[in-house]
């Protein structure tokens, strides 16, 4: 592709008041309205005591931030991209970036909890109005993980040197919900200091995530999946109180090692992966492994009786490709194995339980998606402003996932970057006639049919309750 005119024959001027760059925000924000986002914010978020009117019209400010994030904003200044062309004719109540920054900086810990309540109820409404979590009445997986987000501002509250030497971070905690037939959505998020332990606050967070899953329609079997940093009695007790199952990586502590080495050789079952997967330690591709189970393993045996838990210990072992083979005249004397145990009480057969536990890695896709979106930056020096920003991005992420679920089978599983590119970042020219606005979109837009289906779906009268 090359420019078809000489430089002298091309000019540019920003003078058309009837153009908008993000026509896809019309159906996306209409979906947010139908699911009651503005109403929930008005009812739950009360920034009492905020100066300079920062707490006024919280619903308009939240929807402005959510709309900006859906369009691709990853900083407060980027939210000004909504104030262009004919956007004020299509949307009411768009706030300036300076106003939105003042609003975020007015948040306290209590206000952040109010926003979490909005997020939970908004997710439940999205799940009720769209096929967001198909099959949730039968089985759902709740995945918990933490991530470190590098920051650069020296005055950014809560940023500390933690796990990564010489790198200052904040340490968010997040939980996702998915089913065997759906992409994950975000059940909850918490902003934490950079030095916070991975499992700090995990039992309470797990309880809230499991409750959120029920509100989102996950009334069947619920299985919490987590890495070894969440292998503690508090997290498992939270699952048991909520009536959910758990599937948690244990690591190789002395007790686990003794149990693993007691497994007889004839108990191992061979499994083959449909596609090779990388070894988490070496990066080498693994196309096969072996799995065995200890049906009755008592965890936390050194604690008091009420905190001990007896359940299944399932172990996957793979050849240790990082270690050189011990060779003799007749070849390898003995194999060297790497062991990956996890502790679970879910009822599935051994190989199915191992396969489902390994799928916990899907939460990493959400983390990567988030860091490629609004979490590319944590835009404020105020800790609670960044906490609010994180929660608002979780709401935006779920909104885009719900829009994709209404659009097409492809967009149901697409990343949010693809959803923005195909559905949101569509230019349009508006025309007014007889008190109606018509959006004129690009001819031959590759995803015209999908976009039109989304638009028509969210503008149809809602189904009777």
Tab-separated table of C-alpha atoms in Angstrom:
chain	number	residue	atom	x	y	z
A	1	UNK	CA	0.000	0.000	0.000
A	2	UNK	CA	1.267	3.461	-0.852
A	3	UNK	CA	-0.055	7.019	-0.817
A	4	UNK	CA	-1.875	7.710	-4.090
A	5	UNK	CA	-1.243	11.468	-4.275
A	6	UNK	CA	1.773	13.733	-4.138
A	7	UNK	CA	2.416	15.630	-0.895
A	8	UNK	CA	1.323	18.881	-2.514
A	9	UNK	CA	-2.069	17.389	-3.371
A	10	UNK	CA	-2.902	16.289	0.207
A	11	UNK	CA	-3.896	18.457	3.173
A	12	UNK	CA	-5.623	17.892	6.508
A	13	UNK	CA	-7.832	20.012	8.701
A	14	UNK	CA	-9.728	19.149	11.898
A	15	UNK	CA	-13.012	20.944	11.233
A	16	UNK	CA	-15.867	18.417	10.921
A	17	UNK	CA	-18.253	18.597	13.913
A	18	UNK	CA	-20.264	15.578	12.748
A	19	UNK	CA	-17.575	12.903	13.036
A	20	UNK	CA	-16.899	10.507	15.891
A	21	UNK	CA	-13.966	8.119	16.214
A	22	UNK	CA	-15.595	5.528	18.475
A	23	UNK	CA	-19.011	4.703	17.046
A	24	UNK	CA	-18.859	1.329	18.779
A	25	UNK	CA	-19.306	3.043	22.121
A	26	UNK	CA	-22.954	3.593	21.197
A	27	UNK	CA	-23.985	-0.087	21.536
A	28	UNK	CA	-21.412	-0.799	24.267
A	29	UNK	CA	-22.588	1.996	26.551
A	30	UNK	CA	-26.205	1.192	25.713
A	31	UNK	CA	-25.525	-2.298	27.072
A	32	UNK	CA	-24.034	-0.721	30.217
A	33	UNK	CA	-27.204	1.351	30.643
A	34	UNK	CA	-29.465	-1.663	30.212
A	35	UNK	CA	-27.499	-3.465	32.906
A	36	UNK	CA	-27.930	-0.512	35.272
A	37	UNK	CA	-24.365	0.795	35.609
A	38	UNK	CA	-25.370	4.427	36.174
A	39	UNK	CA	-28.138	3.437	38.578
A	40	UNK	CA	-25.796	1.211	40.595
A	41	UNK	CA	-23.163	3.926	40.900
A	42	UNK	CA	-25.723	6.536	41.932
A	43	UNK	CA	-27.037	4.188	44.621
A	44	UNK	CA	-23.752	2.842	45.985
A	45	UNK	CA	-20.932	5.377	45.491
A	46	UNK	CA	-21.211	8.288	47.917
A	47	UNK	CA	-18.040	10.375	48.090
A	48	UNK	CA	-19.101	12.248	51.191
A	49	UNK	CA	-16.666	14.859	52.407
A	50	UNK	CA	-14.957	15.260	49.019
A	51	UNK	CA	-13.820	18.802	48.264
A	52	UNK	CA	-14.388	20.866	45.111
A	53	UNK	CA	-17.516	18.929	44.233
A	54	UNK	CA	-15.505	15.817	43.420
A	55	UNK	CA	-18.298	13.566	44.630
A	56	UNK	CA	-21.021	15.134	42.494
A	57	UNK	CA	-22.507	13.174	39.581
A	58	UNK	CA	-20.503	10.053	40.355
A	59	UNK	CA	-22.548	8.090	37.822
A	60	UNK	CA	-21.583	10.404	34.942
A	61	UNK	CA	-17.933	10.291	35.957
A	62	UNK	CA	-17.786	6.518	36.276
A	63	UNK	CA	-19.455	5.994	32.893
A	64	UNK	CA	-17.077	8.538	31.331
A	65	UNK	CA	-14.092	6.580	32.632
A	66	UNK	CA	-15.566	3.231	31.588
A	67	UNK	CA	-16.328	4.604	28.116
A	68	UNK	CA	-12.818	6.005	27.786
A	69	UNK	CA	-11.264	2.709	28.861
A	70	UNK	CA	-13.456	0.800	26.402
A	71	UNK	CA	-12.140	3.084	23.664
A	72	UNK	CA	-8.537	2.345	24.664
A	73	UNK	CA	-7.579	4.990	27.252
A	74	UNK	CA	-4.792	3.880	29.611
A	75	UNK	CA	-4.264	7.178	31.446
A	76	UNK	CA	-6.417	9.949	32.850
A	77	UNK	CA	-5.297	12.329	30.092
A	78	UNK	CA	-6.370	9.811	27.433
A	79	UNK	CA	-9.950	10.083	28.692
A	80	UNK	CA	-10.048	13.452	26.913
A	81	UNK	CA	-10.280	11.512	23.650
A	82	UNK	CA	-14.038	11.243	24.198
A	83	UNK	CA	-14.466	15.027	23.910
A	84	UNK	CA	-14.255	15.370	20.141
A	85	UNK	CA	-16.468	15.979	17.110
A	86	UNK	CA	-20.058	14.869	17.530
A	87	UNK	CA	-19.541	12.874	20.729
A	88	UNK	CA	-21.520	15.427	22.821
A	89	UNK	CA	-24.429	14.971	20.402
A	90	UNK	CA	-24.417	11.189	20.892
A	91	UNK	CA	-23.515	11.010	24.615
A	92	UNK	CA	-24.543	13.268	27.481
A	93	UNK	CA	-22.461	13.962	30.568
A	94	UNK	CA	-18.931	13.387	29.220
A	95	UNK	CA	-16.535	14.818	31.812
A	96	UNK	CA	-13.141	16.417	31.257
A	97	UNK	CA	-9.961	14.550	32.273
A	98	UNK	CA	-9.199	17.111	34.987
A	99	UNK	CA	-12.632	16.504	36.530
A	100	UNK	CA	-12.179	12.742	36.357
A	101	UNK	CA	-8.728	12.988	37.943
A	102	UNK	CA	-10.151	15.007	40.833
A	103	UNK	CA	-12.902	12.420	41.207
A	104	UNK	CA	-10.436	9.510	41.423
A	105	UNK	CA	-8.182	11.299	43.913
A	106	UNK	CA	-11.172	11.812	46.213
A	107	UNK	CA	-11.466	8.053	46.797
A	108	UNK	CA	-10.692	6.515	50.161
A	109	UNK	CA	-10.598	2.844	51.142
A	110	UNK	CA	-14.287	2.947	52.045
A	111	UNK	CA	-15.200	4.504	48.695
A	112	UNK	CA	-13.173	1.806	46.923
A	113	UNK	CA	-15.287	-0.815	48.711
A	114	UNK	CA	-18.420	0.945	47.442
A	115	UNK	CA	-17.050	0.661	43.914
A	116	UNK	CA	-16.353	-3.053	44.476
A	117	UNK	CA	-20.039	-3.496	45.352
A	118	UNK	CA	-20.996	-1.813	42.066
A	119	UNK	CA	-18.619	-4.115	40.192
A	120	UNK	CA	-20.168	-7.252	41.720
A	121	UNK	CA	-23.725	-6.224	40.911
A	122	UNK	CA	-22.807	-5.006	37.440
A	123	UNK	CA	-21.208	-8.375	36.636
A	124	UNK	CA	-24.352	-10.149	37.833
A	125	UNK	CA	-26.497	-7.929	35.582
A	126	UNK	CA	-24.219	-8.527	32.577
A	127	UNK	CA	-24.418	-12.285	33.151
A	128	UNK	CA	-28.222	-12.065	33.359
A	129	UNK	CA	-28.595	-10.014	30.158
A	130	UNK	CA	-25.974	-11.715	27.959
A	131	UNK	CA	-24.564	-15.235	27.394
A	132	UNK	CA	-21.453	-14.223	29.302
A	133	UNK	CA	-20.937	-17.480	31.229
A	134	UNK	CA	-22.629	-20.326	29.334
A	135	UNK	CA	-22.914	-23.488	31.400
A	136	UNK	CA	-22.427	-21.644	34.697
A	137	UNK	CA	-25.365	-23.523	36.196
A	138	UNK	CA	-23.402	-26.769	35.859
A	139	UNK	CA	-19.733	-26.008	36.499
A	140	UNK	CA	-17.642	-22.873	36.975
A	141	UNK	CA	-13.999	-22.238	37.816
A	142	UNK	CA	-12.885	-19.363	40.024
A	143	UNK	CA	-9.194	-18.602	39.507
A	144	UNK	CA	-7.206	-16.458	41.939
A	145	UNK	CA	-3.786	-14.979	41.210
A	146	UNK	CA	-1.676	-11.927	41.892
A	147	UNK	CA	0.528	-9.842	39.640
A	148	UNK	CA	3.115	-7.113	39.993
A	149	UNK	CA	2.709	-3.888	38.047
A	150	UNK	CA	5.872	-1.849	37.641
A	151	UNK	CA	5.577	1.856	38.384
A	152	UNK	CA	8.041	4.685	37.902
A	153	UNK	CA	6.804	7.672	39.890
A	154	UNK	CA	8.895	8.217	43.027
A	155	UNK	CA	5.934	9.647	44.925
A	156	UNK	CA	3.438	6.952	43.955
A	157	UNK	CA	1.812	5.730	47.161
A	158	UNK	CA	2.196	2.038	47.966
A	159	UNK	CA	4.888	1.403	45.345
A	160	UNK	CA	7.742	-0.587	46.906
A	161	UNK	CA	10.678	-2.810	46.038
A	162	UNK	CA	9.332	-6.320	46.435
A	163	UNK	CA	9.881	-9.563	44.578
A	164	UNK	CA	11.807	-8.021	41.693
A	165	UNK	CA	15.166	-6.568	42.645
A	166	UNK	CA	15.497	-2.886	41.858
A	167	UNK	CA	11.934	-2.606	40.488
A	168	UNK	CA	9.216	-0.686	42.302
A	169	UNK	CA	5.777	-2.242	41.927
A	170	UNK	CA	2.218	-2.321	43.128
A	171	UNK	CA	0.820	-5.803	43.736
A	172	UNK	CA	-2.803	-6.278	42.573
A	173	UNK	CA	-4.795	-9.384	43.443
A	174	UNK	CA	-7.504	-10.600	41.075
A	175	UNK	CA	-10.057	-13.372	40.707
A	176	UNK	CA	-11.704	-14.544	37.497
A	177	UNK	CA	-14.702	-16.723	36.657
A	178	UNK	CA	-14.948	-18.997	33.638
A	179	UNK	CA	-16.785	-22.102	32.516
A	180	UNK	CA	-15.634	-24.924	30.238
A	181	UNK	CA	-17.300	-23.018	27.371
A	182	UNK	CA	-16.412	-19.372	28.069
A	183	UNK	CA	-13.600	-16.879	28.344
A	184	UNK	CA	-12.944	-15.663	31.906
A	185	UNK	CA	-14.442	-12.510	33.345
A	186	UNK	CA	-13.115	-10.610	36.351
A	187	UNK	CA	-14.884	-11.447	39.609
A	188	UNK	CA	-12.879	-9.129	41.838
A	189	UNK	CA	-9.714	-7.068	42.151
A	190	UNK	CA	-7.760	-5.569	45.031
A	191	UNK	CA	-4.887	-3.106	44.890
A	192	UNK	CA	-2.076	-3.834	47.369
A	193	UNK	CA	1.329	-2.478	48.283
A	194	UNK	CA	4.341	-3.729	46.374
A	195	UNK	CA	5.716	-5.724	49.336
A	196	UNK	CA	2.400	-7.396	50.194
A	197	UNK	CA	2.678	-11.169	50.454
A	198	UNK	CA	0.985	-13.050	47.642
A	199	UNK	CA	-1.610	-14.546	49.984
A	200	UNK	CA	-2.239	-11.439	52.090
A	201	UNK	CA	-5.999	-11.007	52.463
A	202	UNK	CA	-6.589	-14.096	50.304
A	203	UNK	CA	-9.186	-15.899	52.507
A	204	UNK	CA	-11.550	-12.920	52.568
A	205	UNK	CA	-10.925	-12.197	48.904
A	206	UNK	CA	-11.690	-15.822	47.996
A	207	UNK	CA	-14.947	-15.686	49.987
A	208	UNK	CA	-16.022	-12.568	48.084
A	209	UNK	CA	-15.067	-14.073	44.714
A	210	UNK	CA	-17.066	-17.224	45.410
A	211	UNK	CA	-20.069	-15.146	46.460
A	212	UNK	CA	-19.733	-13.035	43.310
A	213	UNK	CA	-19.744	-16.207	41.227
A	214	UNK	CA	-23.091	-17.219	42.754
A	215	UNK	CA	-24.520	-13.762	42.023
A	216	UNK	CA	-23.353	-14.155	38.406
A	217	UNK	CA	-25.367	-17.368	38.049
A	218	UNK	CA	-22.742	-19.984	38.966
A	219	UNK	CA	-25.130	-22.164	40.934
A	220	UNK	CA	-23.643	-25.537	40.010
A	221	UNK	CA	-20.255	-26.967	40.944
A	222	UNK	CA	-17.748	-24.222	41.773
A	223	UNK	CA	-14.043	-25.016	41.851
A	224	UNK	CA	-11.463	-22.563	43.157
A	225	UNK	CA	-8.089	-22.895	41.430
A	226	UNK	CA	-4.926	-21.222	42.655
A	227	UNK	CA	-1.128	-21.451	42.708
A	228	UNK	CA	1.000	-22.598	45.616
A	229	UNK	CA	1.155	-19.155	47.264
A	230	UNK	CA	-2.539	-19.630	48.136
A	231	UNK	CA	-2.037	-23.087	49.648
A	232	UNK	CA	-3.023	-22.311	53.213
A	233	UNK	CA	-5.686	-23.342	55.681
A	234	UNK	CA	-7.528	-20.010	55.483
A	235	UNK	CA	-8.160	-20.218	51.736
A	236	UNK	CA	-9.380	-23.831	51.952
A	237	UNK	CA	-11.621	-22.990	54.908
A	238	UNK	CA	-13.152	-20.144	52.867
A	239	UNK	CA	-13.974	-22.628	50.087
A	240	UNK	CA	-15.554	-25.063	52.519
A	241	UNK	CA	-17.689	-22.352	54.139
A	242	UNK	CA	-18.938	-21.315	50.695
A	243	UNK	CA	-19.744	-24.874	49.642
A	244	UNK	CA	-17.153	-24.802	46.851
A	245	UNK	CA	-14.401	-27.213	45.878
A	246	UNK	CA	-10.715	-26.309	45.763
A	247	UNK	CA	-7.811	-27.237	43.499
A	248	UNK	CA	-4.594	-25.630	44.743
A	249	UNK	CA	-0.972	-26.240	43.786
A	250	UNK	CA	1.021	-27.230	46.867
A	251	UNK	CA	4.691	-26.955	46.007
A	252	UNK	CA	7.166	-29.511	47.349
A	253	UNK	CA	7.396	-29.093	51.115
A	254	UNK	CA	8.877	-31.985	53.155
A	255	UNK	CA	5.495	-33.570	53.873
A	256	UNK	CA	4.503	-33.444	50.218
A	257	UNK	CA	7.866	-34.896	49.188
A	258	UNK	CA	7.424	-37.868	51.500
A	259	UNK	CA	3.941	-38.488	50.142
A	260	UNK	CA	5.061	-38.208	46.511
A	261	UNK	CA	8.013	-40.558	46.939
A	262	UNK	CA	5.725	-43.145	48.555
A	263	UNK	CA	3.707	-43.546	45.343
A	264	UNK	CA	4.430	-46.985	43.798
A	265	UNK	CA	5.793	-47.079	40.253
A	266	UNK	CA	2.786	-48.956	38.890
A	267	UNK	CA	0.386	-46.217	40.071
A	268	UNK	CA	1.504	-43.668	37.456
A	269	UNK	CA	-0.783	-43.143	34.447
A	270	UNK	CA	0.638	-41.806	31.197
A	271	UNK	CA	-1.027	-38.771	29.617
A	272	UNK	CA	-0.356	-37.124	26.261
A	273	UNK	CA	-1.051	-33.471	25.538
A	274	UNK	CA	-2.955	-32.681	22.314
A	275	UNK	CA	-0.396	-29.934	21.745
A	276	UNK	CA	2.975	-29.646	23.428
A	277	UNK	CA	3.076	-27.339	26.451
A	278	UNK	CA	6.159	-25.538	27.811
A	279	UNK	CA	7.764	-26.746	31.032
A	280	UNK	CA	7.296	-23.906	33.585
A	281	UNK	CA	10.898	-24.188	34.803
A	282	UNK	CA	12.937	-24.935	31.675
A	283	UNK	CA	10.766	-23.698	28.813
A	284	UNK	CA	11.251	-27.014	27.000
A	285	UNK	CA	8.194	-28.377	25.222
A	286	UNK	CA	6.489	-31.310	26.956
A	287	UNK	CA	4.312	-33.645	24.945
A	288	UNK	CA	3.710	-36.253	27.639
A	289	UNK	CA	3.723	-36.776	31.393
A	290	UNK	CA	2.551	-39.160	34.091
A	291	UNK	CA	-0.096	-38.646	36.759
A	292	UNK	CA	-0.799	-40.427	40.049
A	293	UNK	CA	-3.089	-39.807	42.999
A	294	UNK	CA	-2.976	-40.220	46.765
A	295	UNK	CA	-6.679	-40.486	47.668
A	296	UNK	CA	-6.293	-39.514	51.333
A	297	UNK	CA	-3.696	-36.890	52.170
A	298	UNK	CA	-3.951	-34.768	55.326
A	299	UNK	CA	-2.732	-31.226	54.843
A	300	UNK	CA	-1.615	-28.894	57.650
A	301	UNK	CA	-1.023	-31.858	59.961
A	302	UNK	CA	1.021	-29.718	62.357
A	303	UNK	CA	-1.983	-27.482	63.077
A	304	UNK	CA	-4.816	-28.137	65.473
A	305	UNK	CA	-7.325	-30.775	64.475
A	306	UNK	CA	-10.001	-28.351	63.312
A	307	UNK	CA	-7.650	-26.797	60.729
A	308	UNK	CA	-6.432	-30.068	59.218
A	309	UNK	CA	-7.912	-31.015	55.833
A	310	UNK	CA	-7.961	-34.475	54.265
A	311	UNK	CA	-8.468	-34.634	50.504
A	312	UNK	CA	-6.864	-35.869	47.284
A	313	UNK	CA	-3.240	-35.158	46.379
A	314	UNK	CA	-2.790	-35.450	42.615
A	315	UNK	CA	0.748	-35.345	41.231
A	316	UNK	CA	1.942	-34.793	37.680
A	317	UNK	CA	5.531	-35.669	36.874
A	318	UNK	CA	7.562	-34.873	33.772
A	319	UNK	CA	11.093	-35.720	32.755
A	320	UNK	CA	13.553	-33.153	34.089
A	321	UNK	CA	15.119	-31.906	30.874
A	322	UNK	CA	17.285	-29.440	32.792
A	323	UNK	CA	19.301	-32.312	34.311
A	324	UNK	CA	21.750	-34.271	32.138
A	325	UNK	CA	20.850	-37.928	31.793
A	326	UNK	CA	22.837	-40.352	33.969
A	327	UNK	CA	24.286	-42.633	31.337
A	328	UNK	CA	25.880	-46.060	31.530
A	329	UNK	CA	26.979	-48.667	29.048
A	330	UNK	CA	23.367	-49.683	28.373
A	331	UNK	CA	21.936	-46.151	28.275
A	332	UNK	CA	20.165	-44.122	30.933
A	333	UNK	CA	20.458	-45.639	34.417
A	334	UNK	CA	17.428	-43.884	35.886
A	335	UNK	CA	15.152	-41.012	34.869
A	336	UNK	CA	15.038	-37.706	36.727
A	337	UNK	CA	11.549	-36.327	37.296
A	338	UNK	CA	10.002	-32.981	38.133
A	339	UNK	CA	6.873	-33.174	40.295
A	340	UNK	CA	3.871	-30.819	40.196
A	341	UNK	CA	1.406	-31.733	42.991
A	342	UNK	CA	-1.924	-30.101	43.757
A	343	UNK	CA	-4.414	-30.591	46.574
A	344	UNK	CA	-8.075	-30.927	45.661
A	345	UNK	CA	-11.442	-32.209	46.798
A	346	UNK	CA	-13.198	-31.940	43.440
A	347	UNK	CA	-15.035	-35.134	42.383
A	348	UNK	CA	-13.694	-35.539	38.816
A	349	UNK	CA	-11.557	-38.515	37.790
A	350	UNK	CA	-7.804	-38.171	38.224
A	351	UNK	CA	-6.861	-37.292	34.645
A	352	UNK	CA	-9.786	-34.909	34.210
A	353	UNK	CA	-9.012	-33.192	37.510
A	354	UNK	CA	-5.372	-32.771	36.447
A	355	UNK	CA	-6.386	-31.352	33.077
A	356	UNK	CA	-8.843	-28.908	34.628
A	357	UNK	CA	-6.321	-27.780	37.232
A	358	UNK	CA	-3.725	-27.102	34.544
A	359	UNK	CA	-6.240	-24.843	32.807
A	360	UNK	CA	-5.813	-22.439	35.741
A	361	UNK	CA	-3.212	-20.768	33.492
A	362	UNK	CA	-6.116	-19.038	31.736
A	363	UNK	CA	-5.932	-16.352	34.431
A	364	UNK	CA	-2.571	-15.306	32.970
A	365	UNK	CA	-4.361	-14.382	29.747
A	366	UNK	CA	-6.563	-11.992	31.699
A	367	UNK	CA	-3.519	-10.437	33.376
A	368	UNK	CA	-1.793	-9.995	30.010
A	369	UNK	CA	-4.991	-8.561	28.516
A	370	UNK	CA	-5.316	-6.156	31.424
A	371	UNK	CA	-1.730	-4.912	31.166
A	372	UNK	CA	-2.236	-4.353	27.451
A	373	UNK	CA	-5.256	-2.191	28.252
A	374	UNK	CA	-6.034	0.329	30.947
A	375	UNK	CA	-3.510	-1.203	33.363
A	376	UNK	CA	-0.636	-0.310	31.055
A	377	UNK	CA	-0.264	2.535	33.567
A	378	UNK	CA	-1.455	3.180	37.090
A	379	UNK	CA	-2.026	6.831	36.377
A	380	UNK	CA	-2.200	8.516	39.779
A	381	UNK	CA	0.167	9.112	42.652
A	382	UNK	CA	-2.687	8.351	45.060
A	383	UNK	CA	-3.042	4.714	46.121
A	384	UNK	CA	-6.846	4.722	46.365
A	385	UNK	CA	-7.177	6.506	43.014
A	386	UNK	CA	-5.226	3.655	41.446
A	387	UNK	CA	-7.387	1.150	43.347
A	388	UNK	CA	-10.500	2.790	41.877
A	389	UNK	CA	-8.890	2.824	38.424
A	390	UNK	CA	-8.230	-0.922	38.711
A	391	UNK	CA	-11.845	-1.651	39.683
A	392	UNK	CA	-13.180	0.525	36.876
A	393	UNK	CA	-11.027	-1.396	34.423
A	394	UNK	CA	-12.466	-4.674	35.756
A	395	UNK	CA	-15.965	-3.353	35.026
A	396	UNK	CA	-14.880	-2.231	31.549
A	397	UNK	CA	-13.278	-5.595	30.839
A	398	UNK	CA	-16.481	-7.431	31.769
A	399	UNK	CA	-18.564	-4.994	29.708
A	400	UNK	CA	-16.440	-5.634	26.612
A	401	UNK	CA	-16.604	-9.393	27.195
A	402	UNK	CA	-20.410	-9.163	27.421
A	403	UNK	CA	-20.538	-7.106	24.205
A	404	UNK	CA	-18.400	-9.729	22.483
A	405	UNK	CA	-20.701	-12.492	23.720
A	406	UNK	CA	-23.646	-10.722	22.062
A	407	UNK	CA	-21.791	-10.152	18.795
A	408	UNK	CA	-20.530	-13.428	17.289
A	409	UNK	CA	-18.874	-16.733	18.260
A	410	UNK	CA	-15.515	-15.292	17.212
A	411	UNK	CA	-15.858	-12.149	19.319
A	412	UNK	CA	-17.072	-14.204	22.282
A	413	UNK	CA	-13.498	-15.463	22.728
A	414	UNK	CA	-11.530	-12.546	21.251
A	415	UNK	CA	-9.172	-10.425	23.337
A	416	UNK	CA	-10.295	-6.981	24.428
A	417	UNK	CA	-7.772	-5.425	22.013
A	418	UNK	CA	-9.546	-7.228	19.169
A	419	UNK	CA	-12.963	-6.194	20.473
A	420	UNK	CA	-11.854	-2.554	20.529
A	421	UNK	CA	-10.379	-2.791	17.036
A	422	UNK	CA	-13.379	-4.537	15.458
A	423	UNK	CA	-16.318	-3.108	17.383
A	424	UNK	CA	-15.446	0.090	19.265
A	425	UNK	CA	-12.849	2.029	17.292
A	426	UNK	CA	-15.113	2.475	14.269
A	427	UNK	CA	-15.328	6.005	12.812
A	428	UNK	CA	-18.743	7.391	11.894
A	429	UNK	CA	-20.410	10.544	10.645
A	430	UNK	CA	-23.707	11.514	12.248
A	431	UNK	CA	-26.696	12.939	10.409
A	432	UNK	CA	-29.701	14.506	12.133
A	433	UNK	CA	-33.223	14.273	10.738
A	434	UNK	CA	-36.643	14.444	12.413
A	435	UNK	CA	-35.088	14.298	15.901
A	436	UNK	CA	-33.238	11.129	14.958
A	437	UNK	CA	-29.506	10.526	14.663
A	438	UNK	CA	-28.151	8.200	11.997
A	439	UNK	CA	-24.611	6.869	12.191
A	440	UNK	CA	-22.939	6.577	8.791
A	441	UNK	CA	-20.123	4.069	9.164
A	442	UNK	CA	-17.345	3.074	6.724
A	443	UNK	CA	-18.420	1.175	3.620
A	444	UNK	CA	-17.056	-2.383	3.456
A	445	UNK	CA	-16.091	-2.451	7.134
A	446	UNK	CA	-14.847	-6.054	7.539
A	447	UNK	CA	-16.904	-6.657	10.679
A	448	UNK	CA	-20.032	-4.840	9.535
A	449	UNK	CA	-22.355	-7.797	10.104
A	450	UNK	CA	-21.039	-8.440	13.633
A	451	UNK	CA	-21.240	-4.734	14.545
A	452	UNK	CA	-24.773	-4.436	13.185
A	453	UNK	CA	-25.869	-7.525	15.121
A	454	UNK	CA	-24.545	-6.030	18.374
A	455	UNK	CA	-26.168	-2.665	17.666
A	456	UNK	CA	-29.561	-4.182	16.838
A	457	UNK	CA	-29.463	-6.528	19.836
A	458	UNK	CA	-28.859	-3.844	22.465
A	459	UNK	CA	-31.377	-1.439	20.869
A	460	UNK	CA	-34.207	-3.978	20.729
A	461	UNK	CA	-36.804	-3.639	23.487
A	462	UNK	CA	-35.692	-5.618	26.538
A	463	UNK	CA	-37.279	-9.003	27.015
A	464	UNK	CA	-40.070	-9.069	29.643
A	465	UNK	CA	-38.926	-10.124	33.085
